[in-house]
PDB file of C-alpha atoms in Angstrom:
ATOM      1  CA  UNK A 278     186.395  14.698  33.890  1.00  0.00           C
ATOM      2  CA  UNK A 279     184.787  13.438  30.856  1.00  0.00           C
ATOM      3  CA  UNK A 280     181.203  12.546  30.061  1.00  0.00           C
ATOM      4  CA  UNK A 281     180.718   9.243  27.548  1.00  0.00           C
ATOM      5  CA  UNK A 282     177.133   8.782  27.223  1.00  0.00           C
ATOM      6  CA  UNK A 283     176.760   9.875  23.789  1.00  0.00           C
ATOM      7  CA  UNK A 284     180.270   9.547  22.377  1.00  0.00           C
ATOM      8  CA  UNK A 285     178.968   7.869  19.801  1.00  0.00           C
ATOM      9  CA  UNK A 286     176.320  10.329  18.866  1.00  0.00           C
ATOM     10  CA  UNK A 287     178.426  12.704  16.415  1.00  0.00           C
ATOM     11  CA  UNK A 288     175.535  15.326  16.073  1.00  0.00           C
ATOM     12  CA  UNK A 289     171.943  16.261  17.164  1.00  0.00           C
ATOM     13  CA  UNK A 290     168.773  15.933  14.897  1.00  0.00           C
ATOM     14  CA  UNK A 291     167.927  19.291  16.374  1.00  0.00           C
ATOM     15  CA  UNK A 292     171.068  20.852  15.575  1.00  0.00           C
ATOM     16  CA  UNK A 293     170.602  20.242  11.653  1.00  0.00           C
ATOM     17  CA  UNK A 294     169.887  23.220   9.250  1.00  0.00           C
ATOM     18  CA  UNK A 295     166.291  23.371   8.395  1.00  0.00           C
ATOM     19  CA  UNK A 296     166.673  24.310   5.288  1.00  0.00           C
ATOM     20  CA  UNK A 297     168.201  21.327   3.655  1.00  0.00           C
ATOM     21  CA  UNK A 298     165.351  18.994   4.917  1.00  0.00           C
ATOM     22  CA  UNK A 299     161.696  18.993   3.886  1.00  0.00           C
ATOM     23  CA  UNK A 300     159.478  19.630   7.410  1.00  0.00           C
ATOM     24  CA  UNK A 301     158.138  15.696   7.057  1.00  0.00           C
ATOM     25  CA  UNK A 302     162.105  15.006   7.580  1.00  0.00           C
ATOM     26  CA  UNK A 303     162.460  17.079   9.921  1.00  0.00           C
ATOM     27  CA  UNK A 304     159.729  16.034  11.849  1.00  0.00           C
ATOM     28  CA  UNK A 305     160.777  12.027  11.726  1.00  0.00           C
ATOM     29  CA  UNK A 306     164.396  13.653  12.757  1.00  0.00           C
ATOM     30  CA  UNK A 307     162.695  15.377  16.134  1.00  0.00           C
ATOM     31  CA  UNK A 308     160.688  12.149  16.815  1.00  0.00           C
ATOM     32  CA  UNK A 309     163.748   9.802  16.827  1.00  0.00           C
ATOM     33  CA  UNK A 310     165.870  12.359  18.662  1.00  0.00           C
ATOM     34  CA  UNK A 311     163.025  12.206  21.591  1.00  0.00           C
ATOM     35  CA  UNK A 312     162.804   8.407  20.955  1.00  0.00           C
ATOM     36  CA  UNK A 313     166.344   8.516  21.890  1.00  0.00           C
ATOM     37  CA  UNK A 314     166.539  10.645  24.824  1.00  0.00           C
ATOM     38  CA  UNK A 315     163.581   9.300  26.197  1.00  0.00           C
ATOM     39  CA  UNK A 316     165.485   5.428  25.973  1.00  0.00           C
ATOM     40  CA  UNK A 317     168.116   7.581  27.157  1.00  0.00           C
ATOM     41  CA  UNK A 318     166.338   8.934  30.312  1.00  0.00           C
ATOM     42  CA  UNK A 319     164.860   5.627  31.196  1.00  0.00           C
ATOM     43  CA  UNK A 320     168.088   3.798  31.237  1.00  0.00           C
ATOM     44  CA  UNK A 321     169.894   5.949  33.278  1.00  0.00           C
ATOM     45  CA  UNK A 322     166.885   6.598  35.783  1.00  0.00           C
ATOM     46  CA  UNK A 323     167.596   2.792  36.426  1.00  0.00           C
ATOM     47  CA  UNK A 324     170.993   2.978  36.816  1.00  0.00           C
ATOM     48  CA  UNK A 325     170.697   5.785  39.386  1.00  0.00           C
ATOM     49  CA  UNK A 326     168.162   3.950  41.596  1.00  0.00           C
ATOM     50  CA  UNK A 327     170.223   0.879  41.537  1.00  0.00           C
ATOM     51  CA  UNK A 328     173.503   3.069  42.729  1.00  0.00           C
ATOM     52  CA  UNK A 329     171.410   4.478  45.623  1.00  0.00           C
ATOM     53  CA  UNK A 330     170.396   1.157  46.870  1.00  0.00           C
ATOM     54  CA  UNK A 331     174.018   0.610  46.742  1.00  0.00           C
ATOM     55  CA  UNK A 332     174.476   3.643  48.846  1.00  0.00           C
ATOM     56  CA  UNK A 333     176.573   5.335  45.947  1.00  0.00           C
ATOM     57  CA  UNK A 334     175.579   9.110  45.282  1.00  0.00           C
ATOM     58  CA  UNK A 335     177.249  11.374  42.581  1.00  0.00           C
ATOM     59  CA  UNK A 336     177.279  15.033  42.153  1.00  0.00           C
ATOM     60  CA  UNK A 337     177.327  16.321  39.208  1.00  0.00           C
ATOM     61  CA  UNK A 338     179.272  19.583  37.294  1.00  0.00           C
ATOM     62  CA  UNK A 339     177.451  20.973  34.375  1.00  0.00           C
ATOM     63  CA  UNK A 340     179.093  22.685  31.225  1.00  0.00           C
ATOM     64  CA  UNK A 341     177.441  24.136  28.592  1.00  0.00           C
ATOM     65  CA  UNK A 342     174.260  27.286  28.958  1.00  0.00           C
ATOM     66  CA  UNK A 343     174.879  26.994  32.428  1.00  0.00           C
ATOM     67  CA  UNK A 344     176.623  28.921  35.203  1.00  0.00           C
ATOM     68  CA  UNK A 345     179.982  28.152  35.604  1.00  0.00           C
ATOM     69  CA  UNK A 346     181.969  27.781  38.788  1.00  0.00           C
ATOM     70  CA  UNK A 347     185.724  28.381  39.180  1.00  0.00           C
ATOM     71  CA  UNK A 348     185.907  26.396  42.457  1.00  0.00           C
ATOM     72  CA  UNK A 349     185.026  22.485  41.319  1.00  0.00           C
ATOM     73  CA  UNK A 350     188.274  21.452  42.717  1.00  0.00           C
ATOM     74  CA  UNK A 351     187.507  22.794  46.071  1.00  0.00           C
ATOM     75  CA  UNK A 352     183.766  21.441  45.593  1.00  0.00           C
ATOM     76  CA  UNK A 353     185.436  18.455  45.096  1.00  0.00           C
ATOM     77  CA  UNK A 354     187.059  18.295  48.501  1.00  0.00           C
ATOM     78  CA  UNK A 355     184.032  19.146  50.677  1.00  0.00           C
ATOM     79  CA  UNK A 356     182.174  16.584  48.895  1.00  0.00           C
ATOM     80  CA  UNK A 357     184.491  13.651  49.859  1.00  0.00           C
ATOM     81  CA  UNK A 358     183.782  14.329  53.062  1.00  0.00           C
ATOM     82  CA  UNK A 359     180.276  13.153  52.516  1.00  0.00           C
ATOM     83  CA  UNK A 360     181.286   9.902  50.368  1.00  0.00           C
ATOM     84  CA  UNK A 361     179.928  11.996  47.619  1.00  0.00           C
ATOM     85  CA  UNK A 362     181.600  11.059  43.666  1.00  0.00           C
ATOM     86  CA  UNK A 363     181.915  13.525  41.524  1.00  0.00           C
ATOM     87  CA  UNK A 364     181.237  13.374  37.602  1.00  0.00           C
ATOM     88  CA  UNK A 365     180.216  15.804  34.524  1.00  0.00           C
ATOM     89  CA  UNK A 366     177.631  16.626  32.219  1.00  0.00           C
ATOM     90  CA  UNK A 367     177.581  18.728  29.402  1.00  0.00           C
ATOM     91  CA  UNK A 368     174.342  20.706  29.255  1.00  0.00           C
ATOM     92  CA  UNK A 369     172.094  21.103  25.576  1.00  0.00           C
ATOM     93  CA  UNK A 370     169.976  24.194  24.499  1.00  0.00           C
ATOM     94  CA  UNK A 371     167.969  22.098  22.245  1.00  0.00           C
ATOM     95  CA  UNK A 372     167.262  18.671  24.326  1.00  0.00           C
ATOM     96  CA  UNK A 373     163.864  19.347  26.566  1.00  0.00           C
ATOM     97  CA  UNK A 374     166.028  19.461  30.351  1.00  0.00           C
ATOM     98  CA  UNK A 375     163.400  16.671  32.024  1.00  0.00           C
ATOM     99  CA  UNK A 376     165.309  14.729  29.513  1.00  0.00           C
ATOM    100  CA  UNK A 377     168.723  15.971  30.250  1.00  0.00           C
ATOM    101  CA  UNK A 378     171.460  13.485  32.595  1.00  0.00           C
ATOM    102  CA  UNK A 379     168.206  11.893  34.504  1.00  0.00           C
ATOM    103  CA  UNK A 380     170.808  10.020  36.224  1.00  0.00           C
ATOM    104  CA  UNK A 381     172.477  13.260  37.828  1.00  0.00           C
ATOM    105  CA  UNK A 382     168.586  14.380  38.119  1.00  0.00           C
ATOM    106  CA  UNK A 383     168.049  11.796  40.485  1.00  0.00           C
ATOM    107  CA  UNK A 384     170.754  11.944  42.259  1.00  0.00           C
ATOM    108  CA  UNK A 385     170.709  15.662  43.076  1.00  0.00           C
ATOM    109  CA  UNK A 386     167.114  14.740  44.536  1.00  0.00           C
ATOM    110  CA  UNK A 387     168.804  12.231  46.731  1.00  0.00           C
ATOM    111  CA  UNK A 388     171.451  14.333  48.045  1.00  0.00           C
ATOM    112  CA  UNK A 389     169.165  16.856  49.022  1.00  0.00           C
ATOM    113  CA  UNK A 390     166.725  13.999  50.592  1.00  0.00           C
ATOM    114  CA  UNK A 391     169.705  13.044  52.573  1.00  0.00           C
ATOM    115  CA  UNK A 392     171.529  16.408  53.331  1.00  0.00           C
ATOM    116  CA  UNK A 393     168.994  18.886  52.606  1.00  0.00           C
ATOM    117  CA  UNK A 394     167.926  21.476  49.839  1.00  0.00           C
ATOM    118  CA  UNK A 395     170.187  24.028  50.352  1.00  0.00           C
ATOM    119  CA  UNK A 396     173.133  21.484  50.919  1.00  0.00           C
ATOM    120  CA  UNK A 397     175.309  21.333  47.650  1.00  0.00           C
ATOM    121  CA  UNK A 398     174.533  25.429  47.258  1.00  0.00           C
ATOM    122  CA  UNK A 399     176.003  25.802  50.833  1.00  0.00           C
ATOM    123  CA  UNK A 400     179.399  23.645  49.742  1.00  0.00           C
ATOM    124  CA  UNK A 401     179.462  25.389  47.119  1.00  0.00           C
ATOM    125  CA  UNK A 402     179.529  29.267  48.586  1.00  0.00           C
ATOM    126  CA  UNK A 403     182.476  27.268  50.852  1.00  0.00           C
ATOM    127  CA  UNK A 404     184.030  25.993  47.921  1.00  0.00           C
ATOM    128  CA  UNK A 405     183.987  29.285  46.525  1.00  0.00           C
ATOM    129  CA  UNK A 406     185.421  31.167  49.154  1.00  0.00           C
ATOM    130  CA  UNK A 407     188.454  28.545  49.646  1.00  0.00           C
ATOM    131  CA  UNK A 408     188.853  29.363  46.019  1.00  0.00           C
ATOM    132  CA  UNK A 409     189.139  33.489  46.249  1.00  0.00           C
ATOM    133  CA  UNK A 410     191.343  32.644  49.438  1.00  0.00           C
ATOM    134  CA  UNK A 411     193.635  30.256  47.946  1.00  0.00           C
ATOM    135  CA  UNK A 412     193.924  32.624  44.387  1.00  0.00           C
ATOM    136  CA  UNK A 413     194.606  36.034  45.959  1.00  0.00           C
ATOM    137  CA  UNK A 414     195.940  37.578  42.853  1.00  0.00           C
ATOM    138  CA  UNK A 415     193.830  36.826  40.455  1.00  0.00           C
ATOM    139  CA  UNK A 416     191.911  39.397  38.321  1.00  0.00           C
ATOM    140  CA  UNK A 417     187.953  38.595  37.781  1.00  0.00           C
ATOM    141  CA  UNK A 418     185.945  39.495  35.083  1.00  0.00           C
ATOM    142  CA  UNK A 419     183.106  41.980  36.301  1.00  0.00           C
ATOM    143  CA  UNK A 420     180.484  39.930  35.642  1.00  0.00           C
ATOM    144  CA  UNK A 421     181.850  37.574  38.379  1.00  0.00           C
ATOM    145  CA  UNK A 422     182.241  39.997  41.319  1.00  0.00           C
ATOM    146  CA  UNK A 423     179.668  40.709  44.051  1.00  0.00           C
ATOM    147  CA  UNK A 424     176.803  43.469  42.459  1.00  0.00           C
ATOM    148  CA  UNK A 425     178.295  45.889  44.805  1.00  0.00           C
ATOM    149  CA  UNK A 426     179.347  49.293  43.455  1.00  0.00           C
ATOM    150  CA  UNK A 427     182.470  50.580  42.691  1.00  0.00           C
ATOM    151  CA  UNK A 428     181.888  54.318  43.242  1.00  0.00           C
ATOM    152  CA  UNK A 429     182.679  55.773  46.365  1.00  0.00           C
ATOM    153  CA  UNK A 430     179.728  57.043  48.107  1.00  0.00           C
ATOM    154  CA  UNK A 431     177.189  54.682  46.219  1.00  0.00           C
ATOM    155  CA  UNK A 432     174.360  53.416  48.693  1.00  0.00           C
ATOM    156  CA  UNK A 433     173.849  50.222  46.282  1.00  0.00           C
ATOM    157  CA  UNK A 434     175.110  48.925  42.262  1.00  0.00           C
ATOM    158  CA  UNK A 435     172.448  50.850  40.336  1.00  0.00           C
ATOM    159  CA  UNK A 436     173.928  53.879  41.683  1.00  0.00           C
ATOM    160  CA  UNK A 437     176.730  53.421  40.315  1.00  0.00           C
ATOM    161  CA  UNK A 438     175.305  53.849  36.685  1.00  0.00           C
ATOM    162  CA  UNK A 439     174.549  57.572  37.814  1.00  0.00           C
ATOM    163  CA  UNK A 440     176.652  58.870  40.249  1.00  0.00           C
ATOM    164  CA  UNK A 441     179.824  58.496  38.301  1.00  0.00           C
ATOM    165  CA  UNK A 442     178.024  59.949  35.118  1.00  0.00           C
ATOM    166  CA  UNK A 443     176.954  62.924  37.066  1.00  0.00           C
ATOM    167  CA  UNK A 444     179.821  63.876  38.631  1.00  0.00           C
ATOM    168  CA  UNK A 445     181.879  63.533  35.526  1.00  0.00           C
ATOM    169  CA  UNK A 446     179.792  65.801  33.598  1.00  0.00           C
ATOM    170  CA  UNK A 447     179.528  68.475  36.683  1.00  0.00           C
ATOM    171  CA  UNK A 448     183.257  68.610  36.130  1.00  0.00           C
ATOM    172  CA  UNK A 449     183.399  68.285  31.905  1.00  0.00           C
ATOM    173  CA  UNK A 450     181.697  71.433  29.822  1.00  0.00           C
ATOM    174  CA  UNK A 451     181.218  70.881  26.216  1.00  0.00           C
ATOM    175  CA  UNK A 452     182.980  73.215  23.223  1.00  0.00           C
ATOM    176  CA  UNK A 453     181.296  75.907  21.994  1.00  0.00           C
ATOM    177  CA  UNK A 454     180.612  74.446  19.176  1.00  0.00           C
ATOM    178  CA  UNK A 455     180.213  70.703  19.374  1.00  0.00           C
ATOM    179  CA  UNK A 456     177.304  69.305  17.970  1.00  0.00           C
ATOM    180  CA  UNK A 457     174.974  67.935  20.114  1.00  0.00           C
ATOM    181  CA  UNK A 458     172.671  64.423  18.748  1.00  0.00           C
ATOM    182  CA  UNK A 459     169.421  65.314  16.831  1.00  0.00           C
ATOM    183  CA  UNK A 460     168.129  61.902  16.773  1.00  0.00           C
ATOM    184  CA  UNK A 461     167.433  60.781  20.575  1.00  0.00           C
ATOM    185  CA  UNK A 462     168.091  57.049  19.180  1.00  0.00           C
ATOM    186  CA  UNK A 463     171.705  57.697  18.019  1.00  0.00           C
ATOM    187  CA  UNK A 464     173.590  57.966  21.076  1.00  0.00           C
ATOM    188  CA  UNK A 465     177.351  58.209  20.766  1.00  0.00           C
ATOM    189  CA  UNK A 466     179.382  57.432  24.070  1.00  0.00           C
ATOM    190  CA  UNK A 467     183.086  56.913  25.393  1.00  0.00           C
ATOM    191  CA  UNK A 468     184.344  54.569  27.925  1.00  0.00           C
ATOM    192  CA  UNK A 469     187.223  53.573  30.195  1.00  0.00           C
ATOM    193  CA  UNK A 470     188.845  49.826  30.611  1.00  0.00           C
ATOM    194  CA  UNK A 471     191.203  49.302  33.293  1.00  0.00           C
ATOM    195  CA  UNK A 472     191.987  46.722  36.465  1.00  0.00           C
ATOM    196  CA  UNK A 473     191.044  47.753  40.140  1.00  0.00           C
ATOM    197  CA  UNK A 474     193.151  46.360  42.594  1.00  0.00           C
ATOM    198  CA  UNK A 475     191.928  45.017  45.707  1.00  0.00           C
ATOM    199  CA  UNK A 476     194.058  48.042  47.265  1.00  0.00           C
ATOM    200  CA  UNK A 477     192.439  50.802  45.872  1.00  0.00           C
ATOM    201  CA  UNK A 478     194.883  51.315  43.132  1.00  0.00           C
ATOM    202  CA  UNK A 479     194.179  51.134  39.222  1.00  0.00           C
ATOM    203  CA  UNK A 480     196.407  50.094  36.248  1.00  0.00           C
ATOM    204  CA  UNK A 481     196.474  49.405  32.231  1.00  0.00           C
ATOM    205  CA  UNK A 482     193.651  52.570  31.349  1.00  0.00           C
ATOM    206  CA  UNK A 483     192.670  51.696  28.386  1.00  0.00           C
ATOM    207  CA  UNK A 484     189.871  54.438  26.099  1.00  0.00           C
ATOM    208  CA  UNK A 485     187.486  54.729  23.413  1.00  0.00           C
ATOM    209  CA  UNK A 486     184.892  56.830  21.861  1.00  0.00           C
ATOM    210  CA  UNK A 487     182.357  56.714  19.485  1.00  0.00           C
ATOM    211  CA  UNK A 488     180.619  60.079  17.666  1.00  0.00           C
ATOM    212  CA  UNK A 489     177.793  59.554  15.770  1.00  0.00           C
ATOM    213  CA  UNK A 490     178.456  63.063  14.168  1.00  0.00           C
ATOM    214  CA  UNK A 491     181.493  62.963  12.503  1.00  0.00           C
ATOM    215  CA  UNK A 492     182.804  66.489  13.050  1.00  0.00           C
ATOM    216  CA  UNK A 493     182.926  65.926  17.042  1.00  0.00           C
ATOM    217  CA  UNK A 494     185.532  63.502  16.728  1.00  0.00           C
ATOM    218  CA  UNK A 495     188.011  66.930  16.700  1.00  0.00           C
ATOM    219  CA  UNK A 496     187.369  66.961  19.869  1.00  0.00           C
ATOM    220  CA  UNK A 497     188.415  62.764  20.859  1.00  0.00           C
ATOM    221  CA  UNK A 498     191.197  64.148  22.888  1.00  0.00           C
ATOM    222  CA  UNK A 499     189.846  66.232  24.876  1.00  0.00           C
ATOM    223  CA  UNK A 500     187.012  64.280  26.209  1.00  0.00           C
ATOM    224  CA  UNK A 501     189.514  60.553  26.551  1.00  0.00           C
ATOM    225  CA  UNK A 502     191.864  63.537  28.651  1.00  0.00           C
ATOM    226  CA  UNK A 503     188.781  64.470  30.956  1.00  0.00           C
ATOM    227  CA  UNK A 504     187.665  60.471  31.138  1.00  0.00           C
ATOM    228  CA  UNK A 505     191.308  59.155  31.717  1.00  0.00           C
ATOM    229  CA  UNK A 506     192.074  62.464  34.905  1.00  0.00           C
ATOM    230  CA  UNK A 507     188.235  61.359  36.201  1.00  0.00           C
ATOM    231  CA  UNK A 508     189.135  58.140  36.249  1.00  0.00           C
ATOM    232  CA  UNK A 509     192.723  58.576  37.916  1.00  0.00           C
ATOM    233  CA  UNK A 510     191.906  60.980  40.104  1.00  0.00           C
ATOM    234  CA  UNK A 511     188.278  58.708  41.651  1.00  0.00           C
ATOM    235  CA  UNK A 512     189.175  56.846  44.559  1.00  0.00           C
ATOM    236  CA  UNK A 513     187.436  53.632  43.245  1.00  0.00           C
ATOM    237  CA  UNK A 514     186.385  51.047  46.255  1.00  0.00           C
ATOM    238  CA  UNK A 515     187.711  47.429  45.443  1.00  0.00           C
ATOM    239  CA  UNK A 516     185.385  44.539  43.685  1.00  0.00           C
ATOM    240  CA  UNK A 517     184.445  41.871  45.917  1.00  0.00           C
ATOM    241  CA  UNK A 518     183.914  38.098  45.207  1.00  0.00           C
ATOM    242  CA  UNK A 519     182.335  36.059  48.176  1.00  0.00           C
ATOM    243  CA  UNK A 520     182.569  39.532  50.677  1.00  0.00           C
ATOM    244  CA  UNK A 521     186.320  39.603  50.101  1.00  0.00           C
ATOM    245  CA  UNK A 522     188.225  42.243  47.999  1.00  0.00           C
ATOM    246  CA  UNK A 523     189.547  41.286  44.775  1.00  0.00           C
ATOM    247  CA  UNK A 524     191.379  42.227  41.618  1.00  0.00           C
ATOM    248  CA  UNK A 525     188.697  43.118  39.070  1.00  0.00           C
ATOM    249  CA  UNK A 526     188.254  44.737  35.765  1.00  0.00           C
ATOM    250  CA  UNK A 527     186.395  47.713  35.933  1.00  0.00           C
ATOM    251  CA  UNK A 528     184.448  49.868  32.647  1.00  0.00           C
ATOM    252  CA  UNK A 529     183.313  53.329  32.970  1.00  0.00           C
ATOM    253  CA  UNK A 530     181.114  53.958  30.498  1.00  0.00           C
ATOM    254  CA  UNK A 531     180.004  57.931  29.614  1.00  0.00           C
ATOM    255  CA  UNK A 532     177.175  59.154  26.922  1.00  0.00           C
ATOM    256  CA  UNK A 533     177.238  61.973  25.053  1.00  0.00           C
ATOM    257  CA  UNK A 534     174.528  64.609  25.026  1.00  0.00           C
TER     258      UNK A 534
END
């Protein structure tokens, strides 16, 4: 899907460096990029209302500082169903957003005037799940799973940030004579990468640690040994995406007294 509207703009006003124009430039430079957005916005509001008359409605995927969705495709699908077209638009950090694809603006107001306003997030939470369904062995970035802990035992996500902690350390004692931070703002840490499987089981461990003090770092093995058994030996409860299990990858991350 491709977006021409300003094909033939090669680069923003905004998105020029300040300091190689005087702020009277710059100023004419803002004014003629909002001249331009604003002709923009009014041309395309007219196009939109003369589509709807027509009984033509588009939805609309944005790219750019915006959430992105794995499932278009399947968005795509349920859509058709509703005689709904589909198009893109990218999305711009330094464009005011009234100003932004008033055509798709317009037309998400229609759709919902027609179908609703929970109507395209509700195809969407479909489209998503056909997605996870359809992908089974696919590995998802944290970020993208449900919040819902990892840790067994955890009543909700934030417990996960102390539970795990906790128990490690009720199980870890420090040497003798390791050297514990003086300065409560330098905080030196270790952590665990690996993949959780929707089964239960984990793969490709990978550590690191970081001492602020220098001299600890004698004692790198020992603590990466107690992180990587911890990890290994935790029976870790499967990501979900959409309420169903998934591959995910999964950080531990431990800080040092």
């Amino acid at each position: 899907m491709k977006n021409k509207r300003f094909e033939g703009r090669s680069e923003s006003f905004f998105q020029k460096r300040s300091d190689t124009v005087t702020d009277k430039e710059l100023a004419e430079f803002i004014r003629e990029e909002r001249k331009f957005w604003d002709s923009a916005c009014t041309a395309e509001t007219i196009r939109a209302e003369s589509d709807i008359k027509k009984n033509k409605l588009v939805y609309f995927h944005y790219f750019g500082m915006v959430d992105h969705y794995r499932s278009n495709l399947e968005m795509n699908e349920l859509l058709k169903k509703y005689n709904i077209e589909v198009d893109s638009a990218l999305t711009y950090c330094t464009v005011p957003s009234e100003l932004q694809n008033c055509y798709g603006q317009i037309m998400d107001n229609e759709i919902k005037k027609r179908f609703g306003e929970k109507f395209t997030d509700s195809l969407r939470q479909v489209a998503e799940i056909h997605y996870v369904r359809k992908n089974p062995d696919i590995i998802y970035p944290f970020e993208e799973c449900d919040f819902n802990s990892r840790y067994p035992g955890d009543k909700n996500y934030s417990d996960f940030f102390k539970n795990s902690k906790k128990d490690f350390w009720n199980n870890v004692e420090y040497p003798s004579d390791f050297e514990f931070r003086k300065n409560k703002d330098l905080y030196s840490h270790m952590s665990a990468n690996f993949i959780l499987y929707k089964t239960g089981k984990i793969s490709d461990i990978k550590t690191d640690i970081s001492f602020k003090n220098k001299k600890n770092y004698k004692y790198s093995s020992y603590f990466l040994n107690q992180l990587k058994e911890f990890v290994q030996n935790t029976k870790w409860v499967p990501a979900k995406k959409m309420g169903i299990p998934v591959n995910s990858e999964m950080e531990m991350t431990v800080h040092f007294k």
